[in-house]
Amino acid sequence: MNDLQRSIVELKREKDAIILGHNYQRKEVQEISDFLGDSYGLSVQASRTAAKIIVFCGVDFMAESAKILNPEKVVLHPNLRARCPMAAMVDAASLKELKAQHPGAPVVSYVNTSAEVKAESDICCTSANAVKIVQSLPDKKIIFVPDTNLGLYVQRFVKDKEMVFWPGYCPTHVNITRENLERLKEEHPEAEVLVHPECTPDVIDVADHAYSTEGILRHVQTSSKKEFIIGTEENMIHRLSKEAPGKIFYAVPNATCPSMREIALEDVRDSLVKMQYRIELPDDIIIRARVPLERMIRAGRQE
Ligand code: 13P
Ligand code: SF4
C-alpha cells in the first residue's frame, strides 16, 4: 500500500466508514475496498453493513441503490462524473408511456437505472439473476428496461414470454466485437471464452459462457481450464488475477468503461475528508424504489 492508500484506511477507521468497490474499479481503488463485487453482491453488502458511512466506488446507480437500501446512512459517491451512460438511457416519464402502451405488463428494470425508474418498476434484476427474475414472473408479457442486449440474452431462456425491450445498451460492451473475440480464440485455442450478458448476441454466440462479473470470477476459480478470454471491462482482470492465481487472462481490446475509471484514490480520500458527495433522494422515491430492489435481493442469485 502507498501513503495515500494508508491514509484512506486510517480515515475509514476514524469515521466508521466502509468502502464498497465494483469489480471494474481501478486496481488501486480495488486494493482499499472492504468489499469488491458485482451489482448484486454490492447491493447485498450495502443492505447488511453496520458501518455509519458507505463510500461507494462504482457508478451513480450503484451508490443510489445503496442509499435506497440504507436511507438512514450517509452514502458518499467520490466522483460525480462516474455515471453509467446506459442507466441514463431511460427516464421515468418515458417508462410511464411504455407502461401505458402495455397495460398490465410488469416492469423488470435492470439495476442499471435511476432511482426514479426503479420507483416505476415491479422488480429489479442484475446480470447475476436476470433470467431467474423473469422466469419467476407468471405474466406472459414483460417490459424489460433499459438493456436490450441483456434482455435478448434472457429471452433465450424464456421463449414462451413476450418481452418488450427499450433501446438501451452499454457502450463498453458493444465495443466487444465477434471479430476481436475470434482473433483471440485463434491465438489462444485452449482458452475458455467468458463474456458479460451486456454483450451483443453475436458475441454471446461465440462465447463458452455469459456471466455477471462475480459469476466470471466464480467460474474461473472452479474451472479446470488455465486460460480465459475475458469479454468484459478490462479492470476485471485485476481481481481475477488476484483471486485466481496461476490462471492466465486475455483482455478483449477496447473494453474500457470511462465512467468506472473516473474514481481516483484522491477522490476517495476527499470524499471521507469533506464528506462528499452525499447521495440524497426524495423520501417518496426511496420508499417506492426500495420495493423492486428488495424483491430482487430476496430472489437471490442464479449463478
Ligand atoms: P455486474 O453486475 O455483472 O458487475 O455488471 C455491472 C455493470 O455495470 C456491467 O457493465
Ligand atoms: Fe454502465 Fe456499461 Fe460502464 Fe457497466 S460497463 S457501468 S453498464 S457503461
mmCIF file of C-alpha atoms and ligand atoms in Angstrom:
data_model
loop_
_atom_site.group_PDB
_atom_site.id
_atom_site.type_symbol
_atom_site.label_atom_id
_atom_site.label_comp_id
_atom_site.label_asym_id
_atom_site.label_seq_id
_atom_site.Cartn_x
_atom_site.Cartn_y
_atom_site.Cartn_z
ATOM 1 C CA MET A 1 0.000 0.000 0.000
ATOM 2 C CA ASN A 2 1.190 3.539 -0.706
ATOM 3 C CA ASP A 3 0.878 6.507 1.684
ATOM 4 C CA LEU A 4 -2.376 7.716 0.148
ATOM 5 C CA GLN A 5 -3.940 4.270 0.472
ATOM 6 C CA ARG A 6 -2.789 4.052 4.103
ATOM 7 C CA SER A 7 -4.308 7.440 4.895
ATOM 8 C CA ILE A 8 -7.632 6.319 3.383
ATOM 9 C CA VAL A 9 -7.605 3.167 5.521
ATOM 10 C CA GLU A 10 -6.993 5.357 8.597
ATOM 11 C CA LEU A 11 -9.823 7.752 7.647
ATOM 12 C CA LYS A 12 -12.181 4.810 7.188
ATOM 13 C CA ARG A 13 -11.423 3.587 10.678
ATOM 14 C CA GLU A 14 -11.785 7.054 12.273
ATOM 15 C CA LYS A 15 -15.132 7.728 10.594
ATOM 16 C CA ASP A 16 -16.636 4.243 10.824
ATOM 17 C CA ALA A 17 -16.880 4.005 7.041
ATOM 18 C CA ILE A 18 -16.914 1.068 4.685
ATOM 19 C CA ILE A 19 -15.733 1.178 1.076
ATOM 20 C CA LEU A 20 -17.729 -0.854 -1.419
ATOM 21 C CA GLY A 21 -15.972 -1.217 -4.767
ATOM 22 C CA HIS A 22 -17.202 -2.595 -8.053
ATOM 23 C CA ASN A 23 -15.087 -5.155 -9.912
ATOM 24 C CA TYR A 24 -14.355 -2.584 -12.663
ATOM 25 C CA GLN A 25 -12.679 -0.087 -10.347
ATOM 26 C CA ARG A 26 -9.051 0.883 -10.845
ATOM 27 C CA LYS A 27 -6.583 -1.551 -9.272
ATOM 28 C CA GLU A 28 -5.503 0.924 -6.558
ATOM 29 C CA VAL A 29 -9.141 1.565 -5.581
ATOM 30 C CA GLN A 30 -9.873 -2.167 -5.504
ATOM 31 C CA GLU A 31 -6.972 -2.515 -3.050
ATOM 32 C CA ILE A 32 -8.550 -0.209 -0.442
ATOM 33 C CA SER A 33 -12.107 -1.570 -0.808
ATOM 34 C CA ASP A 34 -13.626 -3.577 2.050
ATOM 35 C CA PHE A 35 -15.823 -5.469 -0.374
ATOM 36 C CA LEU A 36 -15.482 -5.955 -4.090
ATOM 37 C CA GLY A 37 -18.289 -7.380 -6.121
ATOM 38 C CA ASP A 38 -20.869 -7.169 -8.856
ATOM 39 C CA SER A 39 -24.023 -5.060 -8.632
ATOM 40 C CA TYR A 40 -25.909 -7.834 -6.870
ATOM 41 C CA GLY A 41 -23.218 -8.571 -4.266
ATOM 42 C CA LEU A 42 -22.642 -4.902 -3.536
ATOM 43 C CA SER A 43 -26.380 -4.299 -3.037
ATOM 44 C CA VAL A 44 -26.448 -7.157 -0.533
ATOM 45 C CA GLN A 45 -23.391 -5.777 1.283
ATOM 46 C CA ALA A 46 -24.954 -2.308 1.344
ATOM 47 C CA SER A 47 -28.132 -3.699 2.895
ATOM 48 C CA ARG A 48 -26.187 -5.525 5.637
ATOM 49 C CA THR A 49 -23.400 -3.208 6.718
ATOM 50 C CA ALA A 50 -23.246 -1.886 10.277
ATOM 51 C CA ALA A 51 -20.875 0.964 9.312
ATOM 52 C CA LYS A 52 -22.179 4.537 9.644
ATOM 53 C CA ILE A 53 -20.899 5.680 6.262
ATOM 54 C CA ILE A 54 -20.798 3.869 2.910
ATOM 55 C CA VAL A 55 -18.294 5.147 0.347
ATOM 56 C CA PHE A 56 -19.414 3.716 -2.953
ATOM 57 C CA CYS A 57 -16.711 3.283 -5.574
ATOM 58 C CA GLY A 58 -18.797 2.480 -8.604
ATOM 59 C CA VAL A 59 -21.207 4.347 -10.869
ATOM 60 C CA ASP A 60 -24.164 6.534 -9.880
ATOM 61 C CA PHE A 61 -26.936 3.926 -9.904
ATOM 62 C CA MET A 62 -24.922 1.661 -7.582
ATOM 63 C CA ALA A 63 -24.441 4.429 -4.998
ATOM 64 C CA GLU A 64 -28.139 5.333 -5.305
ATOM 65 C CA SER A 65 -29.124 1.704 -4.710
ATOM 66 C CA ALA A 66 -27.001 1.678 -1.545
ATOM 67 C CA LYS A 67 -28.865 4.793 -0.336
ATOM 68 C CA ILE A 68 -32.276 3.318 -1.206
ATOM 69 C CA LEU A 69 -31.428 0.218 0.830
ATOM 70 C CA ASN A 70 -29.988 2.292 3.704
ATOM 71 C CA PRO A 71 -31.783 5.630 3.801
ATOM 72 C CA GLU A 72 -30.609 6.355 7.348
ATOM 73 C CA LYS A 73 -26.920 6.025 6.453
ATOM 74 C CA VAL A 74 -24.610 8.503 4.790
ATOM 75 C CA VAL A 75 -23.745 7.235 1.305
ATOM 76 C CA LEU A 76 -20.853 9.017 -0.402
ATOM 77 C CA HIS A 77 -20.084 8.858 -4.118
ATOM 78 C CA PRO A 78 -16.493 10.097 -4.522
ATOM 79 C CA ASN A 79 -16.737 11.425 -8.093
ATOM 80 C CA LEU A 80 -19.975 12.671 -9.640
ATOM 81 C CA ARG A 81 -18.656 12.089 -13.169
ATOM 82 C CA ALA A 82 -18.877 8.341 -12.534
ATOM 83 C CA ARG A 83 -22.269 7.987 -14.219
ATOM 84 C CA CYS A 84 -23.408 4.938 -16.176
ATOM 85 C CA PRO A 85 -24.471 6.056 -19.676
ATOM 86 C CA MET A 86 -26.793 3.071 -20.078
ATOM 87 C CA ALA A 87 -28.695 3.980 -16.891
ATOM 88 C CA ALA A 88 -29.240 7.458 -18.382
ATOM 89 C CA MET A 89 -30.878 5.991 -21.499
ATOM 90 C CA VAL A 90 -34.301 5.594 -19.883
ATOM 91 C CA ASP A 91 -36.214 8.042 -17.688
ATOM 92 C CA ALA A 92 -39.342 7.699 -15.594
ATOM 93 C CA ALA A 93 -41.593 9.707 -17.968
ATOM 94 C CA SER A 94 -40.692 7.510 -20.975
ATOM 95 C CA LEU A 95 -41.161 4.371 -18.908
ATOM 96 C CA LYS A 96 -44.619 5.565 -17.845
ATOM 97 C CA GLU A 97 -45.526 5.998 -21.549
ATOM 98 C CA LEU A 98 -44.270 2.498 -22.325
ATOM 99 C CA LYS A 99 -46.314 1.097 -19.427
ATOM 100 C CA ALA A 100 -49.417 2.832 -20.799
ATOM 101 C CA GLN A 101 -48.846 1.101 -24.165
ATOM 102 C CA HIS A 102 -48.669 -2.327 -22.471
ATOM 103 C CA PRO A 103 -51.228 -2.195 -19.655
ATOM 104 C CA GLY A 104 -50.791 -4.887 -17.023
ATOM 105 C CA ALA A 105 -47.305 -5.960 -18.146
ATOM 106 C CA PRO A 106 -44.884 -5.912 -15.186
ATOM 107 C CA VAL A 107 -41.681 -3.890 -15.475
ATOM 108 C CA VAL A 108 -38.366 -5.617 -14.827
ATOM 109 C CA SER A 109 -35.726 -2.939 -14.588
ATOM 110 C CA TYR A 110 -32.053 -3.740 -14.753
ATOM 111 C CA VAL A 111 -30.398 -2.317 -11.661
ATOM 112 C CA ASN A 112 -28.534 -0.004 -14.099
ATOM 113 C CA THR A 113 -31.357 2.567 -13.862
ATOM 114 C CA SER A 114 -32.048 5.746 -11.905
ATOM 115 C CA ALA A 115 -33.946 5.683 -8.612
ATOM 116 C CA GLU A 116 -36.921 7.322 -10.405
ATOM 117 C CA VAL A 117 -37.073 4.490 -12.953
ATOM 118 C CA LYS A 118 -36.828 1.900 -10.174
ATOM 119 C CA ALA A 119 -39.748 3.645 -8.478
ATOM 120 C CA GLU A 120 -41.835 2.892 -11.607
ATOM 121 C CA SER A 121 -40.735 -0.776 -11.702
ATOM 122 C CA ASP A 122 -42.161 -4.006 -10.292
ATOM 123 C CA ILE A 123 -38.876 -5.781 -9.745
ATOM 124 C CA CYS A 124 -35.195 -5.123 -10.434
ATOM 125 C CA CYS A 125 -32.624 -7.591 -11.688
ATOM 126 C CA THR A 126 -28.884 -7.715 -12.172
ATOM 127 C CA SER A 127 -26.874 -9.738 -14.651
ATOM 128 C CA ALA A 128 -26.476 -12.340 -11.865
ATOM 129 C CA ASN A 129 -30.197 -13.118 -11.705
ATOM 130 C CA ALA A 130 -31.979 -11.610 -14.746
ATOM 131 C CA VAL A 131 -33.079 -14.988 -16.155
ATOM 132 C CA LYS A 132 -34.283 -16.200 -12.758
ATOM 133 C CA ILE A 133 -36.232 -12.986 -12.112
ATOM 134 C CA VAL A 134 -38.017 -13.041 -15.474
ATOM 135 C CA GLN A 135 -38.763 -16.767 -15.098
ATOM 136 C CA SER A 136 -40.240 -16.117 -11.647
ATOM 137 C CA LEU A 137 -42.973 -13.850 -13.041
ATOM 138 C CA PRO A 138 -46.219 -15.560 -14.003
ATOM 139 C CA ASP A 139 -47.013 -12.953 -16.672
ATOM 140 C CA LYS A 140 -46.671 -13.722 -20.366
ATOM 141 C CA LYS A 141 -45.728 -10.175 -21.381
ATOM 142 C CA ILE A 142 -42.865 -8.393 -19.626
ATOM 143 C CA ILE A 143 -41.404 -4.917 -20.049
ATOM 144 C CA PHE A 144 -37.623 -5.075 -19.712
ATOM 145 C CA VAL A 145 -35.555 -1.848 -19.451
ATOM 146 C CA PRO A 146 -33.078 -0.485 -20.415
ATOM 147 C CA ASP A 147 -30.563 -3.024 -21.808
ATOM 148 C CA THR A 148 -31.812 -4.703 -24.975
ATOM 149 C CA ASN A 149 -28.763 -6.998 -25.125
ATOM 150 C CA LEU A 150 -29.312 -8.327 -21.604
ATOM 151 C CA GLY A 151 -32.997 -8.673 -22.472
ATOM 152 C CA LEU A 152 -32.193 -10.666 -25.620
ATOM 153 C CA TYR A 153 -29.925 -12.909 -23.540
ATOM 154 C CA VAL A 154 -32.784 -13.529 -21.075
ATOM 155 C CA GLN A 155 -35.192 -14.188 -23.964
ATOM 156 C CA ARG A 156 -33.088 -17.252 -24.919
ATOM 157 C CA PHE A 157 -34.268 -18.902 -21.677
ATOM 158 C CA VAL A 158 -37.901 -17.732 -21.693
ATOM 159 C CA LYS A 159 -39.108 -18.475 -25.207
ATOM 160 C CA ASP A 160 -42.733 -18.579 -24.047
ATOM 161 C CA LYS A 161 -42.710 -14.921 -22.903
ATOM 162 C CA GLU A 162 -43.178 -11.783 -24.936
ATOM 163 C CA MET A 163 -40.508 -9.333 -23.828
ATOM 164 C CA VAL A 164 -40.880 -5.656 -24.614
ATOM 165 C CA PHE A 165 -37.448 -4.021 -24.849
ATOM 166 C CA TRP A 166 -36.106 -0.499 -24.574
ATOM 167 C CA PRO A 167 -33.355 0.610 -26.973
ATOM 168 C CA GLY A 168 -30.656 0.949 -24.285
ATOM 169 C CA TYR A 169 -27.212 -0.605 -24.417
ATOM 170 C CA CYS A 170 -23.827 -0.491 -22.727
ATOM 171 C CA PRO A 171 -21.336 1.480 -24.838
ATOM 172 C CA THR A 172 -18.459 -0.508 -23.324
ATOM 173 C CA HIS A 173 -19.828 -3.977 -24.003
ATOM 174 C CA VAL A 174 -20.995 -3.194 -27.539
ATOM 175 C CA ASN A 175 -17.330 -2.394 -28.271
ATOM 176 C CA ILE A 176 -16.529 -6.052 -27.732
ATOM 177 C CA THR A 177 -16.738 -7.482 -31.240
ATOM 178 C CA ARG A 178 -17.097 -11.003 -32.508
ATOM 179 C CA GLU A 179 -14.068 -10.432 -34.792
ATOM 180 C CA ASN A 180 -11.838 -9.493 -31.848
ATOM 181 C CA LEU A 181 -13.051 -12.485 -29.830
ATOM 182 C CA GLU A 182 -12.475 -14.849 -32.732
ATOM 183 C CA ARG A 183 -8.973 -13.494 -33.290
ATOM 184 C CA LEU A 184 -8.155 -14.086 -29.599
ATOM 185 C CA LYS A 185 -9.629 -17.586 -29.816
ATOM 186 C CA GLU A 186 -7.321 -18.385 -32.736
ATOM 187 C CA GLU A 187 -4.319 -17.076 -30.818
ATOM 188 C CA HIS A 188 -5.262 -18.958 -27.633
ATOM 189 C CA PRO A 189 -7.145 -22.082 -28.710
ATOM 190 C CA GLU A 190 -7.034 -23.595 -25.202
ATOM 191 C CA ALA A 191 -8.703 -20.574 -23.578
ATOM 192 C CA GLU A 192 -12.302 -20.581 -22.404
ATOM 193 C CA VAL A 193 -14.304 -17.521 -23.521
ATOM 194 C CA LEU A 194 -16.302 -15.767 -20.793
ATOM 195 C CA VAL A 195 -18.384 -12.704 -21.601
ATOM 196 C CA HIS A 196 -20.847 -10.426 -19.836
ATOM 197 C CA PRO A 197 -24.522 -10.680 -20.906
ATOM 198 C CA GLU A 198 -24.466 -6.974 -21.843
ATOM 199 C CA CYS A 199 -22.514 -8.079 -24.940
ATOM 200 C CA THR A 200 -24.326 -8.288 -28.267
ATOM 201 C CA PRO A 201 -25.973 -11.615 -29.237
ATOM 202 C CA ASP A 202 -23.364 -12.442 -31.935
ATOM 203 C CA VAL A 203 -20.618 -12.142 -29.284
ATOM 204 C CA ILE A 204 -22.532 -14.301 -26.789
ATOM 205 C CA ASP A 205 -22.973 -16.910 -29.533
ATOM 206 C CA VAL A 206 -19.205 -17.466 -29.796
ATOM 207 C CA ALA A 207 -18.582 -17.427 -26.032
ATOM 208 C CA ASP A 208 -18.489 -20.510 -23.817
ATOM 209 C CA HIS A 209 -20.423 -18.751 -21.029
ATOM 210 C CA ALA A 210 -22.086 -15.412 -20.223
ATOM 211 C CA TYR A 211 -21.928 -14.374 -16.565
ATOM 212 C CA SER A 212 -22.098 -11.356 -14.289
ATOM 213 C CA THR A 213 -18.690 -10.087 -13.213
ATOM 214 C CA GLU A 214 -18.886 -12.101 -9.974
ATOM 215 C CA GLY A 215 -20.075 -15.118 -11.982
ATOM 216 C CA ILE A 216 -16.957 -14.818 -14.148
ATOM 217 C CA LEU A 217 -14.779 -14.874 -11.014
ATOM 218 C CA ARG A 218 -16.585 -17.898 -9.565
ATOM 219 C CA HIS A 219 -16.273 -19.728 -12.862
ATOM 220 C CA VAL A 220 -12.519 -19.198 -13.281
ATOM 221 C CA GLN A 221 -11.930 -20.246 -9.659
ATOM 222 C CA THR A 222 -13.675 -23.572 -10.185
ATOM 223 C CA SER A 223 -12.850 -24.317 -13.848
ATOM 224 C CA SER A 224 -10.183 -26.903 -14.657
ATOM 225 C CA LYS A 225 -9.063 -24.638 -17.549
ATOM 226 C CA LYS A 226 -5.976 -22.478 -17.159
ATOM 227 C CA GLU A 227 -6.542 -19.756 -19.756
ATOM 228 C CA PHE A 228 -9.510 -17.424 -20.223
ATOM 229 C CA ILE A 229 -10.527 -14.733 -22.697
ATOM 230 C CA ILE A 230 -12.437 -12.126 -20.690
ATOM 231 C CA GLY A 231 -15.185 -10.278 -22.562
ATOM 232 C CA THR A 232 -15.945 -7.519 -20.113
ATOM 233 C CA GLU A 233 -14.325 -4.353 -18.707
ATOM 234 C CA GLU A 234 -10.588 -4.861 -18.633
ATOM 235 C CA ASN A 235 -10.112 -3.827 -14.972
ATOM 236 C CA MET A 236 -11.935 -7.022 -14.000
ATOM 237 C CA ILE A 237 -8.667 -8.802 -14.720
ATOM 238 C CA HIS A 238 -7.015 -7.264 -11.602
ATOM 239 C CA ARG A 239 -9.425 -9.084 -9.344
ATOM 240 C CA LEU A 240 -9.341 -12.278 -11.382
ATOM 241 C CA SER A 241 -5.521 -12.399 -11.276
ATOM 242 C CA LYS A 242 -5.513 -11.832 -7.524
ATOM 243 C CA GLU A 243 -8.244 -14.296 -6.599
ATOM 244 C CA ALA A 244 -7.487 -16.978 -9.190
ATOM 245 C CA PRO A 245 -3.692 -17.104 -9.018
ATOM 246 C CA GLY A 246 -1.886 -19.211 -11.611
ATOM 247 C CA LYS A 247 -4.590 -18.658 -14.229
ATOM 248 C CA ILE A 248 -3.972 -16.633 -17.389
ATOM 249 C CA PHE A 249 -6.361 -13.951 -18.680
ATOM 250 C CA TYR A 250 -6.587 -12.259 -22.071
ATOM 251 C CA ALA A 251 -8.444 -8.941 -22.308
ATOM 252 C CA VAL A 252 -10.555 -8.103 -25.350
ATOM 253 C CA PRO A 253 -9.416 -4.802 -26.980
ATOM 254 C CA ASN A 254 -11.352 -1.559 -26.351
ATOM 255 C CA ALA A 255 -13.374 -2.881 -23.402
ATOM 256 C CA THR A 256 -12.998 0.050 -21.050
ATOM 257 C CA CYS A 257 -15.695 1.915 -19.147
ATOM 258 C CA PRO A 258 -14.551 5.545 -18.737
ATOM 259 C CA SER A 259 -17.229 6.160 -16.080
ATOM 260 C CA MET A 260 -15.978 3.369 -13.834
ATOM 261 C CA ARG A 261 -12.439 4.722 -14.157
ATOM 262 C CA GLU A 262 -13.359 8.231 -13.003
ATOM 263 C CA ILE A 263 -12.831 7.432 -9.335
ATOM 264 C CA ALA A 264 -9.219 8.001 -8.256
ATOM 265 C CA LEU A 265 -7.694 7.460 -4.822
ATOM 266 C CA GLU A 266 -7.622 11.236 -4.294
ATOM 267 C CA ASP A 267 -11.402 11.322 -4.807
ATOM 268 C CA VAL A 268 -11.884 8.590 -2.205
ATOM 269 C CA ARG A 269 -9.708 10.452 0.303
ATOM 270 C CA ASP A 270 -11.503 13.754 -0.370
ATOM 271 C CA SER A 271 -14.884 12.076 -0.027
ATOM 272 C CA LEU A 272 -14.014 10.961 3.504
ATOM 273 C CA VAL A 273 -12.335 14.228 4.495
ATOM 274 C CA LYS A 274 -15.072 16.510 3.110
ATOM 275 C CA MET A 275 -17.980 14.040 3.392
ATOM 276 C CA GLN A 276 -18.729 14.428 -0.325
ATOM 277 C CA TYR A 277 -20.724 13.762 -2.426
ATOM 278 C CA ARG A 278 -23.711 12.695 -0.360
ATOM 279 C CA ILE A 279 -26.424 10.798 -2.190
ATOM 280 C CA GLU A 280 -29.754 12.474 -1.416
ATOM 281 C CA LEU A 281 -33.045 11.221 -2.825
ATOM 282 C CA PRO A 282 -36.644 12.304 -2.149
ATOM 283 C CA ASP A 283 -38.343 10.148 0.523
ATOM 284 C CA ASP A 284 -41.187 9.068 -1.767
ATOM 285 C CA ILE A 285 -38.722 7.854 -4.418
ATOM 286 C CA ILE A 286 -36.758 5.903 -1.797
ATOM 287 C CA ILE A 287 -39.914 4.249 -0.492
ATOM 288 C CA ARG A 288 -41.108 3.246 -3.976
ATOM 289 C CA ALA A 289 -37.685 2.264 -5.398
ATOM 290 C CA ARG A 290 -36.947 0.099 -2.401
ATOM 291 C CA VAL A 291 -39.773 -2.335 -3.185
ATOM 292 C CA PRO A 292 -38.384 -3.674 -6.535
ATOM 293 C CA LEU A 293 -34.802 -3.647 -5.198
ATOM 294 C CA GLU A 294 -35.683 -5.679 -2.112
ATOM 295 C CA ARG A 295 -37.727 -8.105 -4.199
ATOM 296 C CA MET A 296 -34.644 -8.605 -6.374
ATOM 297 C CA ILE A 297 -32.383 -9.199 -3.354
ATOM 298 C CA ARG A 298 -34.839 -11.711 -1.879
ATOM 299 C CA ALA A 299 -34.867 -13.632 -5.191
ATOM 300 C CA GLY A 300 -31.107 -14.255 -4.812
ATOM 301 C CA ARG A 301 -28.505 -15.161 -7.363
ATOM 302 C CA GLN A 302 -28.909 -17.756 -10.032
ATOM 303 C CA GLU A 303 -25.200 -18.206 -10.798
HETATM 304 P P1 13P B 1 -22.226 -6.715 -12.856
HETATM 305 O O1 13P B 1 -23.426 -6.583 -12.007
HETATM 306 O O2 13P B 1 -22.158 -8.028 -13.588
HETATM 307 O O3 13P B 1 -20.968 -6.471 -12.081
HETATM 308 O O4 13P B 1 -22.308 -5.641 -14.017
HETATM 309 C C1 13P B 1 -22.425 -4.281 -13.765
HETATM 310 C C2 13P B 1 -22.156 -3.494 -14.941
HETATM 311 O O5 13P B 1 -22.289 -2.307 -14.951
HETATM 312 C C3 13P B 1 -21.731 -4.216 -16.110
HETATM 313 O O6 13P B 1 -21.421 -3.338 -17.105
HETATM 314 FE FE1 SF4 B 2 -22.632 1.268 -17.398
HETATM 315 FE FE2 SF4 B 2 -21.538 -0.282 -19.256
HETATM 316 FE FE3 SF4 B 2 -19.979 1.108 -17.646
HETATM 317 FE FE4 SF4 B 2 -21.374 -1.008 -16.742
HETATM 318 S S1 SF4 B 2 -19.702 -1.012 -18.225
HETATM 319 S S2 SF4 B 2 -21.166 0.985 -15.746
HETATM 320 S S3 SF4 B 2 -23.241 -0.791 -17.934
HETATM 321 S S4 SF4 B 2 -21.413 1.920 -19.153
#
